[in-house]
CSV table of C-alpha atoms in Angstrom, one decimal:
chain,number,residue,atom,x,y,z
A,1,UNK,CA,-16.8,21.6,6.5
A,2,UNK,CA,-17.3,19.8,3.1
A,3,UNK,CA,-13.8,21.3,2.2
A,4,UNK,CA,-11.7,20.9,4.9
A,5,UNK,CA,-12.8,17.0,5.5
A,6,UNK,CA,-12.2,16.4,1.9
A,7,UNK,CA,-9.0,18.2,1.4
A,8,UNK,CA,-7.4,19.0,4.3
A,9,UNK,CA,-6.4,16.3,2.2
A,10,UNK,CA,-5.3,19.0,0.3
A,11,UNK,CA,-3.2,20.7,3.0
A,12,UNK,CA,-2.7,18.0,4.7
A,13,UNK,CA,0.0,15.5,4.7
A,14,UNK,CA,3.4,16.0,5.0
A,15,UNK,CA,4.9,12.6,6.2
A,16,UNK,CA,8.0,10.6,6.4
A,17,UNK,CA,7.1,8.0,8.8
A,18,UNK,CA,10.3,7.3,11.2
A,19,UNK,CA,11.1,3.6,11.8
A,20,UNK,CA,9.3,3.4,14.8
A,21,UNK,CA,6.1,3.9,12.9
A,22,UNK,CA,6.5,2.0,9.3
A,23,UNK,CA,7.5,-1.8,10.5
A,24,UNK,CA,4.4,-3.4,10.7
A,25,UNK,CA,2.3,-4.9,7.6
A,26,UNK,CA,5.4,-4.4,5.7
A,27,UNK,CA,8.2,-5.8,7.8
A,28,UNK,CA,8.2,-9.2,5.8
A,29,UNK,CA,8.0,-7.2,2.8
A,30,UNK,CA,10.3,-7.5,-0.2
A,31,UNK,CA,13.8,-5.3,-0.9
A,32,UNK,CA,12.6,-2.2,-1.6
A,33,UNK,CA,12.3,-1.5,-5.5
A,34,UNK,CA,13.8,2.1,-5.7
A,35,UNK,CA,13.0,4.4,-9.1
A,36,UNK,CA,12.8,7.6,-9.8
A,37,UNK,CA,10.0,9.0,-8.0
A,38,UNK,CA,8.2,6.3,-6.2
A,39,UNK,CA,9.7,3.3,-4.4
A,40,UNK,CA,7.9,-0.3,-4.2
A,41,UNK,CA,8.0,-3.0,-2.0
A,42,UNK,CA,6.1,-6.2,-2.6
A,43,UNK,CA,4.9,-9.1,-0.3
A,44,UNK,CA,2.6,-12.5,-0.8
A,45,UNK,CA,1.8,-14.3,-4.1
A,46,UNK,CA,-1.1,-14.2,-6.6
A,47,UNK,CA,-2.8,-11.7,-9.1
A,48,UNK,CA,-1.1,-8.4,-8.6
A,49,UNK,CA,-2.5,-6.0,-6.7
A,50,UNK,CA,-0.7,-1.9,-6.6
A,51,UNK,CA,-1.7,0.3,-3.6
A,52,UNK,CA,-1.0,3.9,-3.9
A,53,UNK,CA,-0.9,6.1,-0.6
A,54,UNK,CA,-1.8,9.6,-0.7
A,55,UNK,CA,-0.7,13.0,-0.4
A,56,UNK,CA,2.6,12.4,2.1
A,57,UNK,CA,1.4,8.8,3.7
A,58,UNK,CA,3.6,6.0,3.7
A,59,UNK,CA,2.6,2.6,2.4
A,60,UNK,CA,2.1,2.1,5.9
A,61,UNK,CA,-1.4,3.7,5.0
A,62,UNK,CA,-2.6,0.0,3.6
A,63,UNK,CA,-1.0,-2.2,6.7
A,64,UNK,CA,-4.7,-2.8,7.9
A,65,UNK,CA,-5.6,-4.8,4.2
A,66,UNK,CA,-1.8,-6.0,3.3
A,67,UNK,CA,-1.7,-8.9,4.8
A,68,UNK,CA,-5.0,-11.0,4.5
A,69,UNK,CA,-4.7,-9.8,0.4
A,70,UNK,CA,-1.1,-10.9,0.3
A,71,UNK,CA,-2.7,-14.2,1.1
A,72,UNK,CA,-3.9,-14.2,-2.2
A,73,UNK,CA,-2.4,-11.6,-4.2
A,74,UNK,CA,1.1,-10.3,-5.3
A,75,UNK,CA,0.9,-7.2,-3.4
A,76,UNK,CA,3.2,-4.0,-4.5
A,77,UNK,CA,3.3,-1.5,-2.0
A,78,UNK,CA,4.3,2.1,-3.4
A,79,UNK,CA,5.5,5.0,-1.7
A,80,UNK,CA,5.9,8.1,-2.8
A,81,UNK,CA,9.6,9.2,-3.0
A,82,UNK,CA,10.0,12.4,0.1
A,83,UNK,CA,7.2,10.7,2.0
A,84,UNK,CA,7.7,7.7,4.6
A,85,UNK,CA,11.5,8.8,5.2
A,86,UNK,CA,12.7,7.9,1.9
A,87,UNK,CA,15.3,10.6,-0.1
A,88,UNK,CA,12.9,12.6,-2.2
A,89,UNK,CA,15.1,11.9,-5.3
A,90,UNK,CA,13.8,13.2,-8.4
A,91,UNK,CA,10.6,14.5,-6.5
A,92,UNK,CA,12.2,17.9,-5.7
A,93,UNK,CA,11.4,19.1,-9.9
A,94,UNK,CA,7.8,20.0,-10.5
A,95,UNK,CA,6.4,16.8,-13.0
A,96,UNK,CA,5.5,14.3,-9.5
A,97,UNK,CA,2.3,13.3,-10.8
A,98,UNK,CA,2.7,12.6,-14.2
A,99,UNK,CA,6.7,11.1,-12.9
A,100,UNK,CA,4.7,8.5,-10.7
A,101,UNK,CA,2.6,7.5,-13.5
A,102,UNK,CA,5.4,6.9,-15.4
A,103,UNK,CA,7.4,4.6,-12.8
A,104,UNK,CA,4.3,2.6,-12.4
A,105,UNK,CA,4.1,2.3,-16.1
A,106,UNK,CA,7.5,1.2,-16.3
A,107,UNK,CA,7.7,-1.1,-13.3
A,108,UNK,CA,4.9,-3.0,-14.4
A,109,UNK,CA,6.1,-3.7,-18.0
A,110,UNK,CA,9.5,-4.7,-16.4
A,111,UNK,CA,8.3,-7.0,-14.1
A,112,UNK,CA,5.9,-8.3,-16.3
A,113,UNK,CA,2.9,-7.5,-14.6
A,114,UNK,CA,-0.1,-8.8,-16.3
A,115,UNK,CA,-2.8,-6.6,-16.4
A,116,UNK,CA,-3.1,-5.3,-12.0
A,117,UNK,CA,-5.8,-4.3,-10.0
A,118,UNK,CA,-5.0,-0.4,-8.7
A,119,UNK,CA,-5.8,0.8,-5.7
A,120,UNK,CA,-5.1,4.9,-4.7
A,121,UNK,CA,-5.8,7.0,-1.6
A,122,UNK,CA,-6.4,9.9,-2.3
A,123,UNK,CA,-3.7,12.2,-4.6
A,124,UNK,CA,-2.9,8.2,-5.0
A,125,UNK,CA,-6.2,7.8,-6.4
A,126,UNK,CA,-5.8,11.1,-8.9
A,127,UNK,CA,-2.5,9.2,-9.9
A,128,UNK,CA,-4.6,5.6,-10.5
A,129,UNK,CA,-6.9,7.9,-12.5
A,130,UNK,CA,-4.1,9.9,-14.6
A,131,UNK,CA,-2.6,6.0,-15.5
A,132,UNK,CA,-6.3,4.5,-16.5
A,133,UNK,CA,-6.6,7.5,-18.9
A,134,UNK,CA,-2.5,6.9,-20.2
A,135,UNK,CA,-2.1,3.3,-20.2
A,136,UNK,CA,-5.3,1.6,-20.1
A,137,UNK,CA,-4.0,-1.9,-21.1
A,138,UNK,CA,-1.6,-2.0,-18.0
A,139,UNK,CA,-4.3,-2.3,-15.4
A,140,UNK,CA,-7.6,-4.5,-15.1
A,141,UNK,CA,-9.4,-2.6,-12.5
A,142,UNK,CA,-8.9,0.9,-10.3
A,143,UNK,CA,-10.7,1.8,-6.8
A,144,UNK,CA,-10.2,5.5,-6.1
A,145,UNK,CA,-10.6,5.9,-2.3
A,146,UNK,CA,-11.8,10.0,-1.6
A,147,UNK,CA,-10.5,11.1,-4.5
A,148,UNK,CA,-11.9,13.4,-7.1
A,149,UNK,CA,-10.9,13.9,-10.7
A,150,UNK,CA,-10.6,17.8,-10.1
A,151,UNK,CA,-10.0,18.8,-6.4
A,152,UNK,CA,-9.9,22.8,-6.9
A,153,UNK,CA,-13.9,22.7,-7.2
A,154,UNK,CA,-13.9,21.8,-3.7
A,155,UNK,CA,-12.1,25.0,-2.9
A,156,UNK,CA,-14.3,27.4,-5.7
A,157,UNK,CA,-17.0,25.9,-6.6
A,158,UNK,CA,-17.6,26.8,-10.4
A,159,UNK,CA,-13.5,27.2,-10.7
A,160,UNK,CA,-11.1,25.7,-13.6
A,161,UNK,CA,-7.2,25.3,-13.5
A,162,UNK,CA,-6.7,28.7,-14.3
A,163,UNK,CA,-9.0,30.1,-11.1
A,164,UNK,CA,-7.5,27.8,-9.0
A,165,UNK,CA,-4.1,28.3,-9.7
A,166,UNK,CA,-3.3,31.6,-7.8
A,167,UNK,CA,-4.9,29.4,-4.9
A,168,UNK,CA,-2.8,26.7,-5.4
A,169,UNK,CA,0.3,29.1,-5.6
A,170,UNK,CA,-0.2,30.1,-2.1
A,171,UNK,CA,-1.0,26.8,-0.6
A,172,UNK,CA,2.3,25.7,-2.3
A,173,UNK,CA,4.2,28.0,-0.6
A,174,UNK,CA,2.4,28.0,2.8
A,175,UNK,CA,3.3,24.1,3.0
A,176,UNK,CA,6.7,24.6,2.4
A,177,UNK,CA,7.3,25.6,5.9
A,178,UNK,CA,7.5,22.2,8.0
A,179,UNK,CA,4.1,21.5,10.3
A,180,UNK,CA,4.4,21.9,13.7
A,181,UNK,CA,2.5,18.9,16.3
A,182,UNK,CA,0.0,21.6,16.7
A,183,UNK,CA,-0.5,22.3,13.4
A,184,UNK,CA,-0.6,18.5,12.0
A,185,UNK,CA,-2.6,17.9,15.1
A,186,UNK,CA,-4.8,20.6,13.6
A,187,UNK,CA,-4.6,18.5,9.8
A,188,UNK,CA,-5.5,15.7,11.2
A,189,UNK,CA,-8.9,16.3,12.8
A,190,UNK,CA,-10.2,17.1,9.5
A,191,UNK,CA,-9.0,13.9,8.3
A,192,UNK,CA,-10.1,11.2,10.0
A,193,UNK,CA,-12.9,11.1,13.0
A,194,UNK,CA,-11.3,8.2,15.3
A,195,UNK,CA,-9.1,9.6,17.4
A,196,UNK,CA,-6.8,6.6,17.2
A,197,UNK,CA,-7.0,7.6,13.2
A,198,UNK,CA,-6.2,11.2,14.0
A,199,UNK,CA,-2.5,10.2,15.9
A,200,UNK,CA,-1.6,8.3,13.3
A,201,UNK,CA,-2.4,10.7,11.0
A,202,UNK,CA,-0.7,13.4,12.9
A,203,UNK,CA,2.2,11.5,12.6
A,204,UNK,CA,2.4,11.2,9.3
A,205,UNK,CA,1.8,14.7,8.6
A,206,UNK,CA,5.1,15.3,10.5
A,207,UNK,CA,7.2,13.0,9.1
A,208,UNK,CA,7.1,14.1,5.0
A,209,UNK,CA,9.3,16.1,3.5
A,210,UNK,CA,7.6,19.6,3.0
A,211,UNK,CA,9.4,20.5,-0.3
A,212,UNK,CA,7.7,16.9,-1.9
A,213,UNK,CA,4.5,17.2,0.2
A,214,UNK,CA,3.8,21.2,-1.2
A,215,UNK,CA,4.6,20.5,-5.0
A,216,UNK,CA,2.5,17.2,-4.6
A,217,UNK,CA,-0.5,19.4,-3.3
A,218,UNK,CA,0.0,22.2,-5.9
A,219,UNK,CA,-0.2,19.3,-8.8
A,220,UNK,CA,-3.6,17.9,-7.2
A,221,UNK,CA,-5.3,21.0,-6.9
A,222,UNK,CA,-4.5,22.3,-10.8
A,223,UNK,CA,-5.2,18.5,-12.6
A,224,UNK,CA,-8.4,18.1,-13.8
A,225,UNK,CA,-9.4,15.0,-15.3
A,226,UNK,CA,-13.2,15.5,-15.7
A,227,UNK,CA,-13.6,16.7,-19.2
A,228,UNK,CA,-11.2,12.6,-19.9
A,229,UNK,CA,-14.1,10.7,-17.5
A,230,UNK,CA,-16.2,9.2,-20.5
A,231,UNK,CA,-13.3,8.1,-22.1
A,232,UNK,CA,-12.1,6.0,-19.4
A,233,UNK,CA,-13.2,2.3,-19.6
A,234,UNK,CA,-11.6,0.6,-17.1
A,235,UNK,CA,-13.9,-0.5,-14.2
A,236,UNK,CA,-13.8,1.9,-11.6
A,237,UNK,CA,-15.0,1.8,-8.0
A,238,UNK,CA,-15.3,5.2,-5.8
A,239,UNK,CA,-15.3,4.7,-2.0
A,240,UNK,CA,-15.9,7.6,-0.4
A,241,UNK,CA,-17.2,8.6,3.2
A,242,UNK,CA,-19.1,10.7,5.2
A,243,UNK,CA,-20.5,11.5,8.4
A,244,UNK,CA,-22.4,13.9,10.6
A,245,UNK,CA,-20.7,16.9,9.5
A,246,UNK,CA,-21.0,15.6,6.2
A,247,UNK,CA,-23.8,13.5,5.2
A,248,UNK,CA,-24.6,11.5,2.3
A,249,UNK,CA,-27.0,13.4,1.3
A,250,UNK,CA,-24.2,16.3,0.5
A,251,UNK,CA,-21.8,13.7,-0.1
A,252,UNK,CA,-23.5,11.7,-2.7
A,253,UNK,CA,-24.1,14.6,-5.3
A,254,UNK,CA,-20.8,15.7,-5.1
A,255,UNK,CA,-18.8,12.7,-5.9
A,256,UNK,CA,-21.2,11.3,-7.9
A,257,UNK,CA,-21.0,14.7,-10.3
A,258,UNK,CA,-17.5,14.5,-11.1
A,259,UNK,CA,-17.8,11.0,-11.9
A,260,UNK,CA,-20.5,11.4,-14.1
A,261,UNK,CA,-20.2,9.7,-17.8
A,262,UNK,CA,-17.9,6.9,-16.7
A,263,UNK,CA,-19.0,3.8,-18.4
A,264,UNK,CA,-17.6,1.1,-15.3
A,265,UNK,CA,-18.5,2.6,-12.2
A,266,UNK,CA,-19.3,1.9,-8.5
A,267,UNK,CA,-20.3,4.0,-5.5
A,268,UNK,CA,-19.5,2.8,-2.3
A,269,UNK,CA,-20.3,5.1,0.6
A,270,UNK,CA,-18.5,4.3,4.2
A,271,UNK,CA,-20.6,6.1,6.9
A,272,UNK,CA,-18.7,7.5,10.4
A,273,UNK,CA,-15.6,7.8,8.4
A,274,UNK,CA,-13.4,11.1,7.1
A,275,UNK,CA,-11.0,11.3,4.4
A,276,UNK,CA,-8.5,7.8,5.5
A,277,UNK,CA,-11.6,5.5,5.4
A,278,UNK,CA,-8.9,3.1,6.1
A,279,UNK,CA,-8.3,3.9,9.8
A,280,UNK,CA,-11.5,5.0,10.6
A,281,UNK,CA,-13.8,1.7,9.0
A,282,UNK,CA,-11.3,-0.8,8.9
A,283,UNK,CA,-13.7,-3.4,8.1
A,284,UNK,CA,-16.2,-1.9,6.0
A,285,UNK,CA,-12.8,-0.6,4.2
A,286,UNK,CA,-11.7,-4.2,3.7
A,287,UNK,CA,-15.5,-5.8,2.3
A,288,UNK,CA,-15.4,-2.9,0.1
A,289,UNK,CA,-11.7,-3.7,-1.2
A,290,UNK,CA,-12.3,-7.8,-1.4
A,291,UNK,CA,-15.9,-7.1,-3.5
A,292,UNK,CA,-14.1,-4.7,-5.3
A,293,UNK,CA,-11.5,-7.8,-6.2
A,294,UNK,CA,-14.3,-10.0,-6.6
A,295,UNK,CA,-16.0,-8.5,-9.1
């Protein structure tokens, strides 16, 4: 169960959120900022702030936190070219990782951003990771939400890129094929344990484009970042949940393992939640984010 609450984040999310669903903490958001592989849109004013969705969610993902931090904070709202509707652009070539870590790069050295807070969901949190580890004077502060610095031991315990890459190969391709609502209905109960979490969810996993969402996953599941922990000193907070299928007692040791060496680092546990602590803890989600901008 550890695996499939985790990462079905892994298999999970293939998601282009139709109009209907992406006009709500965004709709007095700025002209959307298109690059190369992600997209940003930016609302309030204040010390910048970058949210990075996960694995084929909009930046819809974050409408429950947008607006009370864009009352005091620059907010930049990224998206994932293929996912939330948008044309997948240059996201069709392998590279989509390391091609977001380079738009962020570049869009905060062109805008002059000085020095963000970064916050990631889950692949999004692998990405804030891979740009701590690249470009460590471009961002102040990073809270990785369920993420893991290398996802295949979920799968294999004891496994490297190389053992996990056959694995990957055939996730890949079994995700290429678009989800039907049984199947993303399926997704989503391993995601999230509020059934009001799990619709949303299910619709997202409809929505992204399955080309983008499939080479997304394959890139997750074959980076691993653990052996380049120690040498990562920005501050980093993990928040991570659990619940009755998996408690903290299970939890705690596993996150806590592939984080080990880090010289900045917070644990923050979020009880009765899955994988999108977001929807399921709203408010404990939201503490943990505002002490994380506190600190």
């Amino acid at each position: 169960m550890l695996k499939q609450t985790m990462f079905a984040a892994a298999l999970m999310l293939g998601t282009a959120a139709e109009p209907a669903l992406a006009q709500t903490a965004t709709q007095q958001a700025s002209a959307t900022m298109q690059m190369d592989h992600i997209s940003v849109q930016a609302i309030g004013a204040g010390d910048p702030i970058i949210l990075i969705p996960g694995l084929s969610t909009p930046r819809n993902v974050w409408d429950g936190v947008a607006p009370d931090l864009a009352k005091s904070h620059r907010v930049y709202l990224v998206q994932v070219n293929g996912f939330g509707g948008g044309d997948p652009g240059a996201n069709l070539k392998p590279g989509i990782l390391d091609g977001v870590v380079a738009d962020l790069a570049t869009f905060i050295r062109d805008h002059k951003l000085e020095k963000p807070a970064m916050v990631g969901h889950s692949m999004g949190g692998l990405a804030a990771l891979m740009f701590a580890k690249a470009h460590p004077d471009q961002v102040s502060r990073v809270m990785v939400v369920d993420a893991l610095p290398f996802i295949g031991a979920l799968f294999v315990p004891g496994s490297t890129v190389d053992t996990i890459e056959p694995l990957a190969v055939q996730m890949r391709d079994r995700m290429r094929t678009k989800q039907t609502s049984q199947s993303a209905e399926a997704t989503a109960r391993t995601m999230a344990v509020k059934a009001g979490s799990r619709a949303q969810v299910a619709q997202w996993v409809l929505a992204a484009d399955p080309r983008v969402a499939s080479e997304a996953m394959y890139e997750d599941m074959t980076t691993d970042l653990r052996g380049d922990m120690a040498t990562i000193e920005t501050p980093i907070t993990l928040v991570y949940p659990h619940n009755e299928y998996v408690p903290l007692a299970r939890a705690d040791p596993l996150y806590r393992g592939q984080y080990q060496g880090v010289a900045n680092m917070q644990f923050v546990p979020v009880g009765d939640s899955g994988h999108f602590v977001m929807l399921d803890q709203p408010e404990a989600f939201a503490r943990a984010l505002n002490e994380f901008l506190a600190d």
